[in-house]
């Protein structure tokens, strides 16, 4: 097993190489003060004048001058090309929660890869922040507090079943699968939504303005 590069009792802001807004970073940094950059994510960190605790990846995207300016013990080159930089980072972090910025961007293949990585590492609680949506791998049980009529999409990344209270469309007696039934564009009917799933295979997608609600729901839920 690969040793952990980052071991912390604080939450981690993980910056990817995609588009990251200053406002999203400021919000994330307030929730997760340990900053880690996935390869080219270090370029954004330099723009906002933040030195990452670690830069992890194959290092093919970071600006060479930026790379040269970083202390060598904070740069972790993982050369293998069988996984994404996001995957390399998640498997290298031991923290209560990770907030990922710059992984839900313009390229659909990058977004799909990021969602696949969430499922591959259920031991890491990770909230991905995009410009329009936030996404995370659902725990087996969780409670979310959301405004009524909030869009809540459930996308299965494998075979999974579930139960929900507080949604317009019930989940009971449905075998969800990527090539079968999916749960996009559900909607909350109560402020308190309770979700239960049979396996760690369901991705929850919420509007961007519900990032704090998603984070609140993820806190206190044990990953794994």
PDB file of C-alpha atoms in Angstrom:
ATOM      1  CA  UNK A   1       0.000   0.000   0.000  1.00  0.00           C
ATOM      2  CA  UNK A   2       1.274   3.449  -0.926  1.00  0.00           C
ATOM      3  CA  UNK A   3       2.215   5.486   2.171  1.00  0.00           C
ATOM      4  CA  UNK A   4       0.202   8.629   2.809  1.00  0.00           C
ATOM      5  CA  UNK A   5       1.904  11.864   1.796  1.00  0.00           C
ATOM      6  CA  UNK A   6      -0.523  14.072   3.717  1.00  0.00           C
ATOM      7  CA  UNK A   7      -1.767  12.979   7.139  1.00  0.00           C
ATOM      8  CA  UNK A   8      -3.734  15.674   8.932  1.00  0.00           C
ATOM      9  CA  UNK A   9      -6.603  16.127  11.363  1.00  0.00           C
ATOM     10  CA  UNK A  10      -7.752  19.159   9.336  1.00  0.00           C
ATOM     11  CA  UNK A  11      -9.730  19.201   6.103  1.00  0.00           C
ATOM     12  CA  UNK A  12      -7.839  19.494   2.824  1.00  0.00           C
ATOM     13  CA  UNK A  13      -8.410  21.819  -0.132  1.00  0.00           C
ATOM     14  CA  UNK A  14      -7.225  19.929  -3.207  1.00  0.00           C
ATOM     15  CA  UNK A  15      -6.637  22.099  -6.285  1.00  0.00           C
ATOM     16  CA  UNK A  16      -6.804  20.483  -9.710  1.00  0.00           C
ATOM     17  CA  UNK A  17      -5.619  21.734 -13.049  1.00  0.00           C
ATOM     18  CA  UNK A  18      -9.044  22.802 -14.315  1.00  0.00           C
ATOM     19  CA  UNK A  19     -10.805  26.114 -13.920  1.00  0.00           C
ATOM     20  CA  UNK A  20     -10.897  27.361 -10.319  1.00  0.00           C
ATOM     21  CA  UNK A  21     -12.487  30.624  -9.229  1.00  0.00           C
ATOM     22  CA  UNK A  22     -11.001  32.788  -6.510  1.00  0.00           C
ATOM     23  CA  UNK A  23     -14.335  32.804  -4.675  1.00  0.00           C
ATOM     24  CA  UNK A  24     -14.507  29.005  -4.673  1.00  0.00           C
ATOM     25  CA  UNK A  25     -10.955  28.808  -3.377  1.00  0.00           C
ATOM     26  CA  UNK A  26     -11.628  31.340  -0.624  1.00  0.00           C
ATOM     27  CA  UNK A  27     -14.725  29.408   0.482  1.00  0.00           C
ATOM     28  CA  UNK A  28     -12.901  26.080   0.411  1.00  0.00           C
ATOM     29  CA  UNK A  29      -9.839  27.452   2.202  1.00  0.00           C
ATOM     30  CA  UNK A  30     -12.091  28.667   4.996  1.00  0.00           C
ATOM     31  CA  UNK A  31     -13.432  25.131   5.411  1.00  0.00           C
ATOM     32  CA  UNK A  32     -10.253  23.206   4.622  1.00  0.00           C
ATOM     33  CA  UNK A  33      -7.018  25.082   5.419  1.00  0.00           C
ATOM     34  CA  UNK A  34      -4.519  22.413   4.340  1.00  0.00           C
ATOM     35  CA  UNK A  35      -3.821  23.050   0.639  1.00  0.00           C
ATOM     36  CA  UNK A  36      -2.630  20.305  -1.701  1.00  0.00           C
ATOM     37  CA  UNK A  37      -2.137  20.776  -5.447  1.00  0.00           C
ATOM     38  CA  UNK A  38      -2.637  18.097  -8.057  1.00  0.00           C
ATOM     39  CA  UNK A  39       0.149  18.815 -10.554  1.00  0.00           C
ATOM     40  CA  UNK A  40      -0.951  21.909 -12.515  1.00  0.00           C
ATOM     41  CA  UNK A  41      -3.215  22.979  -9.673  1.00  0.00           C
ATOM     42  CA  UNK A  42      -0.043  24.436  -8.188  1.00  0.00           C
ATOM     43  CA  UNK A  43      -0.177  27.132 -10.877  1.00  0.00           C
ATOM     44  CA  UNK A  44      -3.446  28.461  -9.439  1.00  0.00           C
ATOM     45  CA  UNK A  45      -2.022  28.248  -5.919  1.00  0.00           C
ATOM     46  CA  UNK A  46       0.822  30.485  -7.029  1.00  0.00           C
ATOM     47  CA  UNK A  47      -1.616  33.003  -8.525  1.00  0.00           C
ATOM     48  CA  UNK A  48      -3.429  33.344  -5.192  1.00  0.00           C
ATOM     49  CA  UNK A  49      -0.091  33.442  -3.345  1.00  0.00           C
ATOM     50  CA  UNK A  50      -0.605  30.208  -1.421  1.00  0.00           C
ATOM     51  CA  UNK A  51       2.167  27.639  -1.090  1.00  0.00           C
ATOM     52  CA  UNK A  52       0.711  24.124  -1.065  1.00  0.00           C
ATOM     53  CA  UNK A  53       1.621  21.708   1.677  1.00  0.00           C
ATOM     54  CA  UNK A  54       2.289  19.254  -1.153  1.00  0.00           C
ATOM     55  CA  UNK A  55       2.232  19.037  -4.938  1.00  0.00           C
ATOM     56  CA  UNK A  56       1.373  15.529  -6.121  1.00  0.00           C
ATOM     57  CA  UNK A  57       1.199  14.076  -9.629  1.00  0.00           C
ATOM     58  CA  UNK A  58       3.165  13.219 -12.728  1.00  0.00           C
ATOM     59  CA  UNK A  59       4.249  16.892 -12.920  1.00  0.00           C
ATOM     60  CA  UNK A  60       3.578  17.336 -16.622  1.00  0.00           C
ATOM     61  CA  UNK A  61       1.322  20.387 -16.139  1.00  0.00           C
ATOM     62  CA  UNK A  62       2.972  22.520 -13.475  1.00  0.00           C
ATOM     63  CA  UNK A  63       4.836  25.582 -14.737  1.00  0.00           C
ATOM     64  CA  UNK A  64       8.595  24.805 -14.675  1.00  0.00           C
ATOM     65  CA  UNK A  65       9.472  28.058 -12.904  1.00  0.00           C
ATOM     66  CA  UNK A  66       6.789  27.368 -10.315  1.00  0.00           C
ATOM     67  CA  UNK A  67       8.114  23.842  -9.818  1.00  0.00           C
ATOM     68  CA  UNK A  68      11.659  25.120  -9.364  1.00  0.00           C
ATOM     69  CA  UNK A  69      10.514  27.592  -6.706  1.00  0.00           C
ATOM     70  CA  UNK A  70       8.940  24.939  -4.474  1.00  0.00           C
ATOM     71  CA  UNK A  71      10.834  23.164  -1.689  1.00  0.00           C
ATOM     72  CA  UNK A  72      11.825  19.717  -2.903  1.00  0.00           C
ATOM     73  CA  UNK A  73      10.287  17.982   0.109  1.00  0.00           C
ATOM     74  CA  UNK A  74       6.869  19.373  -0.856  1.00  0.00           C
ATOM     75  CA  UNK A  75       6.971  17.991  -4.406  1.00  0.00           C
ATOM     76  CA  UNK A  76       5.933  14.359  -4.854  1.00  0.00           C
ATOM     77  CA  UNK A  77       6.468  12.977  -8.338  1.00  0.00           C
ATOM     78  CA  UNK A  78       4.357   9.902  -9.071  1.00  0.00           C
ATOM     79  CA  UNK A  79       5.380   8.959 -12.582  1.00  0.00           C
ATOM     80  CA  UNK A  80       3.001   6.112 -13.416  1.00  0.00           C
ATOM     81  CA  UNK A  81       0.457   6.872 -16.129  1.00  0.00           C
ATOM     82  CA  UNK A  82      -2.212   4.346 -15.141  1.00  0.00           C
ATOM     83  CA  UNK A  83      -4.104   6.836 -12.970  1.00  0.00           C
ATOM     84  CA  UNK A  84      -5.048  10.507 -13.025  1.00  0.00           C
ATOM     85  CA  UNK A  85      -3.425  13.148 -10.853  1.00  0.00           C
ATOM     86  CA  UNK A  86      -6.688  13.310  -8.887  1.00  0.00           C
ATOM     87  CA  UNK A  87      -6.426   9.596  -8.151  1.00  0.00           C
ATOM     88  CA  UNK A  88      -2.769   9.962  -7.176  1.00  0.00           C
ATOM     89  CA  UNK A  89      -3.759  12.679  -4.710  1.00  0.00           C
ATOM     90  CA  UNK A  90      -6.762  10.984  -3.130  1.00  0.00           C
ATOM     91  CA  UNK A  91      -4.855   7.801  -2.411  1.00  0.00           C
ATOM     92  CA  UNK A  92      -2.060   9.903  -0.875  1.00  0.00           C
ATOM     93  CA  UNK A  93      -4.229  11.893   1.556  1.00  0.00           C
ATOM     94  CA  UNK A  94      -5.407  10.908   5.020  1.00  0.00           C
ATOM     95  CA  UNK A  95      -7.753  13.662   6.210  1.00  0.00           C
ATOM     96  CA  UNK A  96     -11.287  13.966   7.592  1.00  0.00           C
ATOM     97  CA  UNK A  97     -12.558  15.539   4.363  1.00  0.00           C
ATOM     98  CA  UNK A  98     -11.221  16.754   1.024  1.00  0.00           C
ATOM     99  CA  UNK A  99     -12.724  19.586  -1.035  1.00  0.00           C
ATOM    100  CA  UNK A 100     -11.720  19.228  -4.674  1.00  0.00           C
ATOM    101  CA  UNK A 101     -11.533  22.288  -6.939  1.00  0.00           C
ATOM    102  CA  UNK A 102     -10.759  22.216 -10.646  1.00  0.00           C
ATOM    103  CA  UNK A 103     -11.873  18.644 -11.320  1.00  0.00           C
ATOM    104  CA  UNK A 104     -15.386  19.330 -12.647  1.00  0.00           C
ATOM    105  CA  UNK A 105     -14.481  21.426 -15.672  1.00  0.00           C
ATOM    106  CA  UNK A 106     -15.161  21.803 -19.358  1.00  0.00           C
ATOM    107  CA  UNK A 107     -13.930  18.358 -20.434  1.00  0.00           C
ATOM    108  CA  UNK A 108     -16.444  15.570 -20.013  1.00  0.00           C
ATOM    109  CA  UNK A 109     -13.737  12.893 -19.897  1.00  0.00           C
ATOM    110  CA  UNK A 110     -12.090  14.658 -16.964  1.00  0.00           C
ATOM    111  CA  UNK A 111     -15.407  14.888 -15.127  1.00  0.00           C
ATOM    112  CA  UNK A 112     -16.137  11.194 -15.660  1.00  0.00           C
ATOM    113  CA  UNK A 113     -12.637  10.285 -14.519  1.00  0.00           C
ATOM    114  CA  UNK A 114     -13.112  12.355 -11.359  1.00  0.00           C
ATOM    115  CA  UNK A 115     -16.403  10.643 -10.526  1.00  0.00           C
ATOM    116  CA  UNK A 116     -14.827   7.238 -11.126  1.00  0.00           C
ATOM    117  CA  UNK A 117     -12.037   8.174  -8.730  1.00  0.00           C
ATOM    118  CA  UNK A 118     -14.556   9.034  -6.014  1.00  0.00           C
ATOM    119  CA  UNK A 119     -15.966   5.510  -6.263  1.00  0.00           C
ATOM    120  CA  UNK A 120     -12.498   3.954  -6.374  1.00  0.00           C
ATOM    121  CA  UNK A 121     -11.574   5.628  -3.071  1.00  0.00           C
ATOM    122  CA  UNK A 122     -14.636   5.455  -0.801  1.00  0.00           C
ATOM    123  CA  UNK A 123     -12.308   5.690   2.203  1.00  0.00           C
ATOM    124  CA  UNK A 124     -11.809   9.396   1.384  1.00  0.00           C
ATOM    125  CA  UNK A 125     -14.720  11.789   1.929  1.00  0.00           C
ATOM    126  CA  UNK A 126     -14.403  14.192  -0.995  1.00  0.00           C
ATOM    127  CA  UNK A 127     -16.671  16.992  -2.162  1.00  0.00           C
ATOM    128  CA  UNK A 128     -16.067  18.150  -5.733  1.00  0.00           C
ATOM    129  CA  UNK A 129     -16.919  21.773  -6.522  1.00  0.00           C
ATOM    130  CA  UNK A 130     -17.752  22.847 -10.069  1.00  0.00           C
ATOM    131  CA  UNK A 131     -19.055  26.083 -11.529  1.00  0.00           C
ATOM    132  CA  UNK A 132     -22.656  24.799 -11.650  1.00  0.00           C
ATOM    133  CA  UNK A 133     -22.753  21.676  -9.482  1.00  0.00           C
ATOM    134  CA  UNK A 134     -21.176  19.914  -6.551  1.00  0.00           C
ATOM    135  CA  UNK A 135     -20.790  16.145  -6.354  1.00  0.00           C
ATOM    136  CA  UNK A 136     -19.776  13.552  -3.807  1.00  0.00           C
ATOM    137  CA  UNK A 137     -19.941   9.813  -3.241  1.00  0.00           C
ATOM    138  CA  UNK A 138     -22.865   9.069  -0.967  1.00  0.00           C
ATOM    139  CA  UNK A 139     -22.149   7.275   2.295  1.00  0.00           C
ATOM    140  CA  UNK A 140     -24.372   4.354   3.239  1.00  0.00           C
ATOM    141  CA  UNK A 141     -26.523   6.719   5.299  1.00  0.00           C
ATOM    142  CA  UNK A 142     -26.707  10.480   5.475  1.00  0.00           C
ATOM    143  CA  UNK A 143     -28.981  13.433   6.196  1.00  0.00           C
ATOM    144  CA  UNK A 144     -29.005  16.625   4.139  1.00  0.00           C
ATOM    145  CA  UNK A 145     -30.712  19.891   5.043  1.00  0.00           C
ATOM    146  CA  UNK A 146     -31.772  21.655   1.849  1.00  0.00           C
ATOM    147  CA  UNK A 147     -34.369  24.185   0.697  1.00  0.00           C
ATOM    148  CA  UNK A 148     -37.580  22.615  -0.567  1.00  0.00           C
ATOM    149  CA  UNK A 149     -37.595  22.152  -4.372  1.00  0.00           C
ATOM    150  CA  UNK A 150     -33.802  21.804  -4.564  1.00  0.00           C
ATOM    151  CA  UNK A 151     -32.580  19.686  -7.466  1.00  0.00           C
ATOM    152  CA  UNK A 152     -30.952  16.524  -6.158  1.00  0.00           C
ATOM    153  CA  UNK A 153     -29.601  14.086  -8.711  1.00  0.00           C
ATOM    154  CA  UNK A 154     -28.440  10.574  -7.941  1.00  0.00           C
ATOM    155  CA  UNK A 155     -26.151   8.936 -10.459  1.00  0.00           C
ATOM    156  CA  UNK A 156     -25.187   5.277  -9.960  1.00  0.00           C
ATOM    157  CA  UNK A 157     -21.602   4.322 -10.736  1.00  0.00           C
ATOM    158  CA  UNK A 158     -22.433   0.652 -10.227  1.00  0.00           C
ATOM    159  CA  UNK A 159     -25.336  -1.524  -9.142  1.00  0.00           C
ATOM    160  CA  UNK A 160     -26.940   0.022  -6.056  1.00  0.00           C
ATOM    161  CA  UNK A 161     -30.324   0.342  -4.391  1.00  0.00           C
ATOM    162  CA  UNK A 162     -31.553   2.816  -1.831  1.00  0.00           C
ATOM    163  CA  UNK A 163     -34.236   4.513   0.192  1.00  0.00           C
ATOM    164  CA  UNK A 164     -34.989   8.202   0.574  1.00  0.00           C
ATOM    165  CA  UNK A 165     -37.236  10.394   2.662  1.00  0.00           C
ATOM    166  CA  UNK A 166     -37.911  13.932   1.511  1.00  0.00           C
ATOM    167  CA  UNK A 167     -37.617  13.442  -2.262  1.00  0.00           C
ATOM    168  CA  UNK A 168     -40.332  13.773  -4.895  1.00  0.00           C
ATOM    169  CA  UNK A 169     -39.521  10.449  -6.552  1.00  0.00           C
ATOM    170  CA  UNK A 170     -39.028   7.402  -4.293  1.00  0.00           C
ATOM    171  CA  UNK A 171     -36.009   5.124  -4.581  1.00  0.00           C
ATOM    172  CA  UNK A 172     -37.553   1.980  -3.150  1.00  0.00           C
ATOM    173  CA  UNK A 173     -37.617  -1.220  -5.229  1.00  0.00           C
ATOM    174  CA  UNK A 174     -35.322   0.264  -7.874  1.00  0.00           C
ATOM    175  CA  UNK A 175     -32.076  -1.389  -8.925  1.00  0.00           C
ATOM    176  CA  UNK A 176     -29.967   1.565 -10.054  1.00  0.00           C
ATOM    177  CA  UNK A 177     -27.114   1.045 -12.526  1.00  0.00           C
ATOM    178  CA  UNK A 178     -25.237   3.138 -15.107  1.00  0.00           C
ATOM    179  CA  UNK A 179     -26.767   1.042 -17.897  1.00  0.00           C
ATOM    180  CA  UNK A 180     -30.204   0.891 -16.257  1.00  0.00           C
ATOM    181  CA  UNK A 181     -32.234   3.134 -13.988  1.00  0.00           C
ATOM    182  CA  UNK A 182     -30.617   6.388 -12.924  1.00  0.00           C
ATOM    183  CA  UNK A 183     -31.855   9.058 -10.542  1.00  0.00           C
ATOM    184  CA  UNK A 184     -31.165  12.412 -12.154  1.00  0.00           C
ATOM    185  CA  UNK A 185     -33.332  15.488 -11.572  1.00  0.00           C
ATOM    186  CA  UNK A 186     -35.069  14.385  -8.410  1.00  0.00           C
ATOM    187  CA  UNK A 187     -36.269  17.186  -6.147  1.00  0.00           C
ATOM    188  CA  UNK A 188     -36.588  17.780  -2.435  1.00  0.00           C
ATOM    189  CA  UNK A 189     -40.072  17.951  -0.917  1.00  0.00           C
ATOM    190  CA  UNK A 190     -38.892  18.462   2.664  1.00  0.00           C
ATOM    191  CA  UNK A 191     -36.052  20.465   4.158  1.00  0.00           C
ATOM    192  CA  UNK A 192     -34.597  17.336   5.749  1.00  0.00           C
ATOM    193  CA  UNK A 193     -33.610  14.624   3.282  1.00  0.00           C
ATOM    194  CA  UNK A 194     -32.555  11.205   4.520  1.00  0.00           C
ATOM    195  CA  UNK A 195     -30.676   8.890   2.163  1.00  0.00           C
ATOM    196  CA  UNK A 196     -29.762   5.232   2.613  1.00  0.00           C
ATOM    197  CA  UNK A 197     -27.889   3.097   0.079  1.00  0.00           C
ATOM    198  CA  UNK A 198     -26.890  -0.543  -0.195  1.00  0.00           C
ATOM    199  CA  UNK A 199     -23.356   0.192  -1.383  1.00  0.00           C
ATOM    200  CA  UNK A 200     -20.882   3.042  -1.928  1.00  0.00           C
ATOM    201  CA  UNK A 201     -21.759   3.385  -5.613  1.00  0.00           C
ATOM    202  CA  UNK A 202     -24.087   6.402  -5.763  1.00  0.00           C
ATOM    203  CA  UNK A 203     -22.924   9.912  -6.615  1.00  0.00           C
ATOM    204  CA  UNK A 204     -25.013  12.790  -5.264  1.00  0.00           C
ATOM    205  CA  UNK A 205     -25.142  15.934  -7.414  1.00  0.00           C
ATOM    206  CA  UNK A 206     -26.474  19.232  -6.063  1.00  0.00           C
ATOM    207  CA  UNK A 207     -26.545  22.831  -7.324  1.00  0.00           C
ATOM    208  CA  UNK A 208     -23.369  24.813  -6.628  1.00  0.00           C
ATOM    209  CA  UNK A 209     -25.142  27.054  -4.135  1.00  0.00           C
ATOM    210  CA  UNK A 210     -25.754  24.023  -1.918  1.00  0.00           C
ATOM    211  CA  UNK A 211     -22.050  23.291  -1.377  1.00  0.00           C
ATOM    212  CA  UNK A 212     -22.257  24.226   2.294  1.00  0.00           C
ATOM    213  CA  UNK A 213     -25.288  21.990   2.801  1.00  0.00           C
ATOM    214  CA  UNK A 214     -23.447  19.113   1.137  1.00  0.00           C
ATOM    215  CA  UNK A 215     -20.398  19.700   3.310  1.00  0.00           C
ATOM    216  CA  UNK A 216     -22.539  19.839   6.448  1.00  0.00           C
ATOM    217  CA  UNK A 217     -24.142  16.529   5.513  1.00  0.00           C
ATOM    218  CA  UNK A 218     -20.774  14.892   4.905  1.00  0.00           C
ATOM    219  CA  UNK A 219     -19.299  16.027   8.210  1.00  0.00           C
ATOM    220  CA  UNK A 220     -19.491  13.431  10.905  1.00  0.00           C
ATOM    221  CA  UNK A 221     -20.126  10.607   8.424  1.00  0.00           C
ATOM    222  CA  UNK A 222     -17.385   8.019   8.605  1.00  0.00           C
ATOM    223  CA  UNK A 223     -15.856   7.238   5.207  1.00  0.00           C
ATOM    224  CA  UNK A 224     -15.073   3.723   4.120  1.00  0.00           C
TER     225      UNK A 224
END
